[in-house]
Short mmCIF file of C-alpha atoms in Angstrom, two decimals:
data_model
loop_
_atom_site.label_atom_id
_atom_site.label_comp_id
_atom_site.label_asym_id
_atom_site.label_seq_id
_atom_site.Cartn_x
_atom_site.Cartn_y
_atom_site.Cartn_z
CA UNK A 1 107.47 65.96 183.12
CA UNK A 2 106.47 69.22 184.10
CA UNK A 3 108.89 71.84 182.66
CA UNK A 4 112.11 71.64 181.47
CA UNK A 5 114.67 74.41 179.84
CA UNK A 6 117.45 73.97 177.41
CA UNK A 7 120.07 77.25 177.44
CA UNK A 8 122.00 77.99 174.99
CA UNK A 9 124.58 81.04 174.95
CA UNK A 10 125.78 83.33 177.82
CA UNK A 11 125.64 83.67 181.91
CA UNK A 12 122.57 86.16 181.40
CA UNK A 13 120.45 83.73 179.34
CA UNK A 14 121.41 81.40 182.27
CA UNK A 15 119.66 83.73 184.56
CA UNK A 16 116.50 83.98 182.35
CA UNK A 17 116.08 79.98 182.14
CA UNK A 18 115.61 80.32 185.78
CA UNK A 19 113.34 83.13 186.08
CA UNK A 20 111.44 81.27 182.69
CA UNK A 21 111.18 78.15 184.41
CA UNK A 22 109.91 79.61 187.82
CA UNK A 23 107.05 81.67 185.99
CA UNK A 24 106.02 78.97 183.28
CA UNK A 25 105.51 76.26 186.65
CA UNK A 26 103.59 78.89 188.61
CA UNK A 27 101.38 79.96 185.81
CA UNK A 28 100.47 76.65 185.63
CA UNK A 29 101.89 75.33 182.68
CA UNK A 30 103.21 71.43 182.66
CA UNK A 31 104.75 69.12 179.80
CA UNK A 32 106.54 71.69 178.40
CA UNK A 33 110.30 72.36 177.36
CA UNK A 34 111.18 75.91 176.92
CA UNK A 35 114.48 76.19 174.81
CA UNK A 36 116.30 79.76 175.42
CA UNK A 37 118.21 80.60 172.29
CA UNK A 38 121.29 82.41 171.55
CA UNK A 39 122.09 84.30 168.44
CA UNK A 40 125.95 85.09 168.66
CA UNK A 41 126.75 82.96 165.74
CA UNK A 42 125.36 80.87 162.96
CA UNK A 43 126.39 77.91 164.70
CA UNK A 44 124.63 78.52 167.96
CA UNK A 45 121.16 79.20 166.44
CA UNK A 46 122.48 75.73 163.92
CA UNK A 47 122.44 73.84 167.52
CA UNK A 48 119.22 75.26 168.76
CA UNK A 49 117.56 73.70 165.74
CA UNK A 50 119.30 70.62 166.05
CA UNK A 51 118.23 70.69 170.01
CA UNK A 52 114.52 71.46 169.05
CA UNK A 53 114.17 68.28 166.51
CA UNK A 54 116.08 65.70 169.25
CA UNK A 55 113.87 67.50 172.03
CA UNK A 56 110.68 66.68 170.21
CA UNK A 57 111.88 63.20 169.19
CA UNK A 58 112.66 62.65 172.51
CA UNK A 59 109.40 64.05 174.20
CA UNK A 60 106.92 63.62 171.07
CA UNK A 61 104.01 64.98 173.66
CA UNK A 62 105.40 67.87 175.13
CA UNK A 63 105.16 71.47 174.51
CA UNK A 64 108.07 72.86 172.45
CA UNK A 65 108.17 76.49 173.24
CA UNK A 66 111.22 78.61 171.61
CA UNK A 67 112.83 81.72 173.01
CA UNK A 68 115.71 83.78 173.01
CA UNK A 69 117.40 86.13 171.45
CA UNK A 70 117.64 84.07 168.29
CA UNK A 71 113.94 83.57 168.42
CA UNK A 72 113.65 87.18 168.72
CA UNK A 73 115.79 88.00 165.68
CA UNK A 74 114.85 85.13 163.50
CA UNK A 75 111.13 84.09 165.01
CA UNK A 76 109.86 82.94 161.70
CA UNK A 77 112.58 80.41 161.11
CA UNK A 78 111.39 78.84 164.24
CA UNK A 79 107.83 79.22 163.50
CA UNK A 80 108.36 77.40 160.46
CA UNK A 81 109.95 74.35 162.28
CA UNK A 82 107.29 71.58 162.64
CA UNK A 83 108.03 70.88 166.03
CA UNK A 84 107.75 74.38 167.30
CA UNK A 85 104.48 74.95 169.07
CA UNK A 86 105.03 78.52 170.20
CA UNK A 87 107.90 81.34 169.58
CA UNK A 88 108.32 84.01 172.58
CA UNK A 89 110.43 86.98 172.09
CA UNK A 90 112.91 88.04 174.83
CA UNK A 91 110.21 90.44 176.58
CA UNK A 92 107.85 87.88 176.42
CA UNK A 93 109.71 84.99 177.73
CA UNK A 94 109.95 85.99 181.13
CA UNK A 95 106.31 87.48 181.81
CA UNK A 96 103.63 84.58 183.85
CA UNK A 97 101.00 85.64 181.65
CA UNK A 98 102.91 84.53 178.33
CA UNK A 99 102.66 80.87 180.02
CA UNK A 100 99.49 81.02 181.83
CA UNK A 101 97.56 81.78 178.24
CA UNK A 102 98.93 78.40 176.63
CA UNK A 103 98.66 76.32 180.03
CA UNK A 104 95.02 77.77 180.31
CA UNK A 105 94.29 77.69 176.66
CA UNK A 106 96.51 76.18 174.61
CA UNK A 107 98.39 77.05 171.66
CA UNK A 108 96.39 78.10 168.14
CA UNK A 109 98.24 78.11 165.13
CA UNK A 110 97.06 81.86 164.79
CA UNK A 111 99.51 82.73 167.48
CA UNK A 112 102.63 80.61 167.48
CA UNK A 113 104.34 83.48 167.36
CA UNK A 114 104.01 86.04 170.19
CA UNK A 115 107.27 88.34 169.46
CA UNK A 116 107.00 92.60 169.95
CA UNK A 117 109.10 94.89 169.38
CA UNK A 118 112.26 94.75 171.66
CA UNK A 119 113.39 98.36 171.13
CA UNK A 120 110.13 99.51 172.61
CA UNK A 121 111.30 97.95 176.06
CA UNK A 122 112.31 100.61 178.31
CA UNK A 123 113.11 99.04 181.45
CA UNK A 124 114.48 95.56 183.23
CA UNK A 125 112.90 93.96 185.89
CA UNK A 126 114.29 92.43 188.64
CA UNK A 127 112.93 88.93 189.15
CA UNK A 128 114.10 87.86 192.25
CA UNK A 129 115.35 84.40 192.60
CA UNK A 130 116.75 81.69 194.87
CA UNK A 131 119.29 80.55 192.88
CA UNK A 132 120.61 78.83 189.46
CA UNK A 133 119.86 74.89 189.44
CA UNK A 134 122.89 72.93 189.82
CA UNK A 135 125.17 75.82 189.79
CA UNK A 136 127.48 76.40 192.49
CA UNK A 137 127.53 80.20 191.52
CA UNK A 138 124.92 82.48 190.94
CA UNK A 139 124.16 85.39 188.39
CA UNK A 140 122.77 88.40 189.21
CA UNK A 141 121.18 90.41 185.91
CA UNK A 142 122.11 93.85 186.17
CA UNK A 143 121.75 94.96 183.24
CA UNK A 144 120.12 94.30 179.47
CA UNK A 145 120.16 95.25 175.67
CA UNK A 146 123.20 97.23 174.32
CA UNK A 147 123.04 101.38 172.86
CA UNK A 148 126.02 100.41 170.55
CA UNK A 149 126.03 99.09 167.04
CA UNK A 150 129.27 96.72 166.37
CA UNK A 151 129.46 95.74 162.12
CA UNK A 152 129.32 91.89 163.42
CA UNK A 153 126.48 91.71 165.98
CA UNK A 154 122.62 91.28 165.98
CA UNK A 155 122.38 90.87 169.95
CA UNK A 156 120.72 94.49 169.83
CA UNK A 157 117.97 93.51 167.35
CA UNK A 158 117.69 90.59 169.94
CA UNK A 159 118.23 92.31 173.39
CA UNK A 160 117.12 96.11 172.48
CA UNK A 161 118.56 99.50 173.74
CA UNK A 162 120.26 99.43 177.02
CA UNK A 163 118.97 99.45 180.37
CA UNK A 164 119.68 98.75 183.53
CA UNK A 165 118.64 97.29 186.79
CA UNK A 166 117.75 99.87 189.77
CA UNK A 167 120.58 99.70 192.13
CA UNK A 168 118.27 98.70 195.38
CA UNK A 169 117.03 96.22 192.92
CA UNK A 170 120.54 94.22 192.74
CA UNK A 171 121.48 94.81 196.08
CA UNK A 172 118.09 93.09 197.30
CA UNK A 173 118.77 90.38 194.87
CA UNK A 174 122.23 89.51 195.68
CA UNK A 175 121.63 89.50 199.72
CA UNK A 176 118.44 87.17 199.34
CA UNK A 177 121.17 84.77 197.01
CA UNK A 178 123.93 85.02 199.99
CA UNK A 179 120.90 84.14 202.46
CA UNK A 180 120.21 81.21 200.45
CA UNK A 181 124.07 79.82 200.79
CA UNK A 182 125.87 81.47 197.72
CA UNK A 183 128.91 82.41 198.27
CA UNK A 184 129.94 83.58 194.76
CA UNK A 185 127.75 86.11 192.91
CA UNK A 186 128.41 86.92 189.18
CA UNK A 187 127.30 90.37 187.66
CA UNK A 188 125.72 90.32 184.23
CA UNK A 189 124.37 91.58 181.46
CA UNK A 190 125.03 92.59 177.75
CA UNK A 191 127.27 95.46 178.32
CA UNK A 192 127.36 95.76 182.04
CA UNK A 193 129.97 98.47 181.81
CA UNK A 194 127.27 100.70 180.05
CA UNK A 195 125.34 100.58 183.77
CA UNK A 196 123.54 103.23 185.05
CA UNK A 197 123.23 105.42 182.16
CA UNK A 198 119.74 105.43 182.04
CA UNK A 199 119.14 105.67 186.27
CA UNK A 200 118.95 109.06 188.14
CA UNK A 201 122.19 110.09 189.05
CA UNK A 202 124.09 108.04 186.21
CA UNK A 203 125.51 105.32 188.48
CA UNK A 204 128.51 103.53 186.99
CA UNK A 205 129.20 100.16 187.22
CA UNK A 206 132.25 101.01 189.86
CA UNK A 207 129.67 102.33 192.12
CA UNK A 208 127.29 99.37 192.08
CA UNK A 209 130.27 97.16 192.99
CA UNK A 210 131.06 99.49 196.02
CA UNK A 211 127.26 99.43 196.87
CA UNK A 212 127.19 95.48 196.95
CA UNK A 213 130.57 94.75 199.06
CA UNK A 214 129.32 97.64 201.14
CA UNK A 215 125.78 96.69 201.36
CA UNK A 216 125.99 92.70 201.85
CA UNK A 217 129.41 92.34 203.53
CA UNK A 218 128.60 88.36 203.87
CA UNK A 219 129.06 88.08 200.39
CA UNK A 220 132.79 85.98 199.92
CA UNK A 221 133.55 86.76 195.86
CA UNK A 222 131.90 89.16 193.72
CA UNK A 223 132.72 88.15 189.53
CA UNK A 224 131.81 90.67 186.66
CA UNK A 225 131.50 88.88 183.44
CA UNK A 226 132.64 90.20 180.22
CA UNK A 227 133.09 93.96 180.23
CA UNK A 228 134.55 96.75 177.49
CA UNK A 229 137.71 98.22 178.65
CA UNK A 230 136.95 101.69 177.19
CA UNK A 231 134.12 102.13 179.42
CA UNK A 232 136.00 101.16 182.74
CA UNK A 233 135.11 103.90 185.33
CA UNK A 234 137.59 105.26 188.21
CA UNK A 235 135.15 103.72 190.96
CA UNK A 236 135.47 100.17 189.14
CA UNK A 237 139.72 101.20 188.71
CA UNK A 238 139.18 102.18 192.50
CA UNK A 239 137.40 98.59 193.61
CA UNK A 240 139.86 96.22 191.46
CA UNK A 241 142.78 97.58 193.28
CA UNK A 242 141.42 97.52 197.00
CA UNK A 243 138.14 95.34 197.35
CA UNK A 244 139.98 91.73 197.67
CA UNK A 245 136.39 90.31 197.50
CA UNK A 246 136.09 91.57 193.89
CA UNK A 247 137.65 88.75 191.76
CA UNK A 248 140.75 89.36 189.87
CA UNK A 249 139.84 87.96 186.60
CA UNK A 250 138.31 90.37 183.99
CA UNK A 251 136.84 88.99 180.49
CA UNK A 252 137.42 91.65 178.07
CA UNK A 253 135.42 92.90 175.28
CA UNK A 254 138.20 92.55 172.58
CA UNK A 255 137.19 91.17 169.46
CA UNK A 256 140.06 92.21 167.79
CA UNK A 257 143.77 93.76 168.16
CA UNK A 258 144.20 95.46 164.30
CA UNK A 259 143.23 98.89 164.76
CA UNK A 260 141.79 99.04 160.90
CA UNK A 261 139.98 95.89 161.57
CA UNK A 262 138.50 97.33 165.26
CA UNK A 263 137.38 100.47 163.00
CA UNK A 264 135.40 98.41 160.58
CA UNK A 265 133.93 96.10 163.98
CA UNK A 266 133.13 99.72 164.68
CA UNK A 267 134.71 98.90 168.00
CA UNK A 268 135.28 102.25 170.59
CA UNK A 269 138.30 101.50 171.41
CA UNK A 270 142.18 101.12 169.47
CA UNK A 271 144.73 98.42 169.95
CA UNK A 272 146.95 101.06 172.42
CA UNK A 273 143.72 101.77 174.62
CA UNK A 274 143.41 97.65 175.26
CA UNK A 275 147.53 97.03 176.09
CA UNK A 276 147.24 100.64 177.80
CA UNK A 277 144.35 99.08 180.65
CA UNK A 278 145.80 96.17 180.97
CA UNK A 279 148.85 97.72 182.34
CA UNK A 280 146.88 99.78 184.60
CA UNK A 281 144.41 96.82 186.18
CA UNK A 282 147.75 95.03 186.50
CA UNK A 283 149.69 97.50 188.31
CA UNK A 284 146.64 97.97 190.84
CA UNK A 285 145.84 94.30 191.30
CA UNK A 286 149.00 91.79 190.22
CA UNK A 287 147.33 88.92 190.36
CA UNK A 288 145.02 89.64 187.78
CA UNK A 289 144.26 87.43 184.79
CA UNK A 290 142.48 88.36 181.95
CA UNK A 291 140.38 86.70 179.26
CA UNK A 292 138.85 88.02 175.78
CA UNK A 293 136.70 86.99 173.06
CA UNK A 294 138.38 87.37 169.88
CA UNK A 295 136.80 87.43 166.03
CA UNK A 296 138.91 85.14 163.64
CA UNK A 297 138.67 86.16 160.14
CA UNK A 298 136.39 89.32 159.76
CA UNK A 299 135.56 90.94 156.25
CA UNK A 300 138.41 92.03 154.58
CA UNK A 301 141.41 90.48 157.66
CA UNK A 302 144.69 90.68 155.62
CA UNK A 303 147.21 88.62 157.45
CA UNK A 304 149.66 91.07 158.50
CA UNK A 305 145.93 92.32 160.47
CA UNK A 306 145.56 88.68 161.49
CA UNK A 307 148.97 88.73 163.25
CA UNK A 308 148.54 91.84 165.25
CA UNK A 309 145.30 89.88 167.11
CA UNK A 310 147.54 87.10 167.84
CA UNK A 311 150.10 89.19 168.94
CA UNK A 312 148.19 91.12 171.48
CA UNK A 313 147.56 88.13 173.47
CA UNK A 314 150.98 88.01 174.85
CA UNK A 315 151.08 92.01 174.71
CA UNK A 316 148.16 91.61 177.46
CA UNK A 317 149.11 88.88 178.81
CA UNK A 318 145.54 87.09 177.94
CA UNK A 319 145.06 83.74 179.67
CA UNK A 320 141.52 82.51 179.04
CA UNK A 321 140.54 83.11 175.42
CA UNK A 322 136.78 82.81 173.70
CA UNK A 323 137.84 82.40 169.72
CA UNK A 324 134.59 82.68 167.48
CA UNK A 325 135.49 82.26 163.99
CA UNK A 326 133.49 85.32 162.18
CA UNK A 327 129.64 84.14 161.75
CA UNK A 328 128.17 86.53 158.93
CA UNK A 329 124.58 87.41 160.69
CA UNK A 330 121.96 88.69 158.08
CA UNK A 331 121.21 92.26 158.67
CA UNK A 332 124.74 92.95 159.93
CA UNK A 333 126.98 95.44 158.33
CA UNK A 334 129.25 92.87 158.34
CA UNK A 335 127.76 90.37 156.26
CA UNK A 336 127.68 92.62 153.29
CA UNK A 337 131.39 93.17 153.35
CA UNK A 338 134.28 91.22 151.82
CA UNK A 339 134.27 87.82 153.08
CA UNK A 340 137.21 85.86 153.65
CA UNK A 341 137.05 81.58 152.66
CA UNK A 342 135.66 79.29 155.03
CA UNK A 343 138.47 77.72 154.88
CA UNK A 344 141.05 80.58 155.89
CA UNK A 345 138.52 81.70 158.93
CA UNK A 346 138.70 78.10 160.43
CA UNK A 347 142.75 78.19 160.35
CA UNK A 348 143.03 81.80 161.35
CA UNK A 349 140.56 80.36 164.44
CA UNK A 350 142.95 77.21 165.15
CA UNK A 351 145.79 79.53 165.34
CA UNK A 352 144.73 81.81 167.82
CA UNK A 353 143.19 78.84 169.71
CA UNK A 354 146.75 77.30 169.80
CA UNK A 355 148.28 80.86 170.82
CA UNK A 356 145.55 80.80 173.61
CA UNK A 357 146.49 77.37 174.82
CA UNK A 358 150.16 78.49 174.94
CA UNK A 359 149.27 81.14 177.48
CA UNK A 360 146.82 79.39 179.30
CA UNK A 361 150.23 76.66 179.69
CA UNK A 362 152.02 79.10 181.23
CA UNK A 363 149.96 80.92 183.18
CA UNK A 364 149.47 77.05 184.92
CA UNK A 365 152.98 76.84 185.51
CA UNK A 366 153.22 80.09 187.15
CA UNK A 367 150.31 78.91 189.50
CA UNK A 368 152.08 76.33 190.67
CA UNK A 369 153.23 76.51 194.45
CA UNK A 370 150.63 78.93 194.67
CA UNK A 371 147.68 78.58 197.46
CA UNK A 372 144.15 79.35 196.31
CA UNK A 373 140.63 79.44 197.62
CA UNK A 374 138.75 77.27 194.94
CA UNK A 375 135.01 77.46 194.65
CA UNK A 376 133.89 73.70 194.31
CA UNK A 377 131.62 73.13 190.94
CA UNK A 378 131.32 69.66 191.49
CA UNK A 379 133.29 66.59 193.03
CA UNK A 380 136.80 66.79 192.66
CA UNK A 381 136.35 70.14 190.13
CA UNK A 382 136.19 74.47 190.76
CA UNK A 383 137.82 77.31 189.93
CA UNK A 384 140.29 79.81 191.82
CA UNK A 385 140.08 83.21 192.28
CA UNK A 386 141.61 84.10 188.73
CA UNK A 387 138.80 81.64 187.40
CA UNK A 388 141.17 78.88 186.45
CA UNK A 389 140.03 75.64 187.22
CA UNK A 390 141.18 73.45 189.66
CA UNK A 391 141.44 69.54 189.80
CA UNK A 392 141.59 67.66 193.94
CA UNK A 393 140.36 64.95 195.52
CA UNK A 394 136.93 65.06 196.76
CA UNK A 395 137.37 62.56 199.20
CA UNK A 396 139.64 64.90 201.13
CA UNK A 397 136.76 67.10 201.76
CA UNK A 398 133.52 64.82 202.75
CA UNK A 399 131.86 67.69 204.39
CA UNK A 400 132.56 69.90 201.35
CA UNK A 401 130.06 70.36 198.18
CA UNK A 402 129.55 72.23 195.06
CA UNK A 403 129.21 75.95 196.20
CA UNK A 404 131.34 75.22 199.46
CA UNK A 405 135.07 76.88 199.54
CA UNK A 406 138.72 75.34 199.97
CA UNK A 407 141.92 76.51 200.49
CA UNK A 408 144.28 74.24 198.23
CA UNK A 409 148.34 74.47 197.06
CA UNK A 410 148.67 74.42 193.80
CA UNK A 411 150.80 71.49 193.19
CA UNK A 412 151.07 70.84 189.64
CA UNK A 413 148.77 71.32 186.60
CA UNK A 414 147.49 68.66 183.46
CA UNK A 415 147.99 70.90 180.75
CA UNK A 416 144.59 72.52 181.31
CA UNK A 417 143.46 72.52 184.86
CA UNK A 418 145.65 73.24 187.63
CA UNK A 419 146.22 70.29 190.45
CA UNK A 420 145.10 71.24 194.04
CA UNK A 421 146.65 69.43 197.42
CA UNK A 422 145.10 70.22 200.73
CA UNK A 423 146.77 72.75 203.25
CA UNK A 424 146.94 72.81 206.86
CA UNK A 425 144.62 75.56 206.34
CA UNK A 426 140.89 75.00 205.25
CA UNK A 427 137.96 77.46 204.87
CA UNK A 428 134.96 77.14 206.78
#
């Protein structure tokens, strides 16, 4: 074994595990697994823990190296594990000298934990890549850390202050990714719709997309993942509605649809501003489908507050929904507040999961007789334009693989996955 990585969380920790595992094997460093935390939830950092113990059960000689932004947050609670040998913080993680030290010299017990201060980071790097193992798409970091301080979250004591990737930067990343056979690039970050604030000339995030489909027109689909609605700039308005290349699905920033229970998230926007953009993207592009990541049962949710969030799925028209039942995180405004029962989070959280299943049924049904170019994942499996995925048969495409691109009618669905049938018409 030389080194393996175990991700848990979002697309940008996805892009870190690759630049992780490219500098720990060129620094030398062998017999190692590298596990890159997330901190969202209490469950997510519950699984890392329960990864960590089966990893070194598994692999009882191996390095056990812990990172992450739940190893950032919470680094002595993985220093205390006995089958930790070394905690790096999120800076740390992705520099070749943080793994050349312990392939050179080991790991003391004086410095299992190698964790600085995050909001000292001024800057991102861009670590150029040639891709995401076994992924058919590829993510492109354009931007880290997050200026704004939500009652629910720690990612800021994980990621720091914003920052964001130099425009030349991203454009030089995504062409040497389209070079290498991607034909699907996904923008992210933390809060990519804060980009550019901290760059001469305050780029937004509208103008980066403009730069990219400008700059590297081989590029087939270009995918932001989740933004926040309120800071959606004319040039991105501008590119949704004209740039066909630009995918129209959009993962909003929700969290909530109460506006007294947004105010205590200490959310930016109001339950109007959500329904209001919505309209707008839809009116520009109407084939748009959205998705959100809503909080079930946050401090002090009555249920008449409850049944606004699940009615602003269908006054959006949401299709794919991430529910998180609330997660109290310990140094969170949000964790000191009223807390509702366990047991009244996890049905508030089946109920909106239910809602979201209802829309995600009809939004299949409205697909079908539909054509769509589908980005293969993997045999038989990928995902249309509006990210949905798509069910065929493989065997109709022996020249095709994972990152290749079909044209497919939409013939029926399963409940959850639409059902593709070939066309007369295929994509090269």
């Amino acid at each position: 074994m030389s080194v393996d990585v175990v991700t848990f969380g979002c697309r940008l920790n996805a892009y870190e595990s690759e630049v992780m595992k490219r500098e720990a094997e060129e620094a030398g460093l062998k017999d190692a697994i590298l596990i890159n935390t997330c901190a969202v939830t209490a469950e997510a950092v519950r699984q890392a823990r329960q990864s960590i113990r089966k990893a070194r059960r598994d692999n009882p000689g191996a390095r056990i190296i812990v990172t992450g932004c739940a190893a950032q947050t919470e680094a002595e609670t993985f220093a205390g594990m006995e089958e930790v040998d070394l905690v790096l913080g999120n800076s740390e993680k992705l520099e070749r000298a943080s793994y050349g030290r312990v392939a050179q010299f080991g790991i003391e017990d004086s410095e299992k934990v190698r964790v600085n201060d995050i909001m000292s980071v001024r800057e991102t790097a861009s670590h150029l890549i040639d891709g995401l193992e076994g992924r058919a798409r590829a993510f492109v970091q354009v931007q880290n850390g997050c200026d704004h301080r939500c009652t629910f979250c720690i990612i800021p004591f994980g990621r720091g202050n914003s920052r964001s990737v130099p425009m030349g930067a991203v454009i030089d990343q995504i062409a040497r990714l389209v070079d290498n056979g991607y034909r699907e690039i996904v923008l992210t970050g933390v809060d990519i719709t804060s980009y550019g604030a901290d760059l001469p000339g305050t780029p937004k995030l509208g103008d980066l997309v403009a730069k990219i489909l400008k700059r590297v027109p081989r590029l087939d689909r270009l995918r932001l993942s989740s933004i926040d609605s309120i800071e959606a700039d004319p040039a991105l308005m501008r590119a949704i509605a004209d740039e066909e290349r630009l995918m129209p699905h959009l993962h909003l920033s929700l969290q909530a649809g109460d506006d007294m229970i947004l105010k205590r998230m200490k959310r930016r926007h109001l339950r109007a501003d959500t329904i209001r953009f919505c309209e707008e993207v839809r009116s520009l592009r109407p084939d748009v489908v959205f998705g959100a990541d809503i909080i079930a049962g946050f401090p002090t949710e009555t249920e008449e507050m409850f049944a606004n969030s699940l009615a602003i799925i269908d006054d959006c028209g949401l299709t794919h929904l991430h529910v998180f039942p609330f997660s109290p995180r310990k140094g969170t405004p949000a964790a000191r507040m009223p807390q509702l029962p366990r047991h009244l989070v996890k049905e508030r959280a089946a109920r909106l999961r239910e809602k979201g299943e209802a829309a995600l049924l009809a939004h299949l049904e409205a697909e079908v007789g539909l054509t769509r170019r589908v980005l293969i994942e993997r045999d038989g499996l990928g995902r249309s334009e509006q990210f949905t995925q798509v069910e065929f048969a493989a065997e109709r495409f022996p020249d095709k693989g994972a990152g290749d691109l079909v044209t497919l009618r939409i013939a029926g669905h399963t409940g959850r996955h639409l059902l593709g049938e070939i066309t007369n018409r295929q994509a090269a």
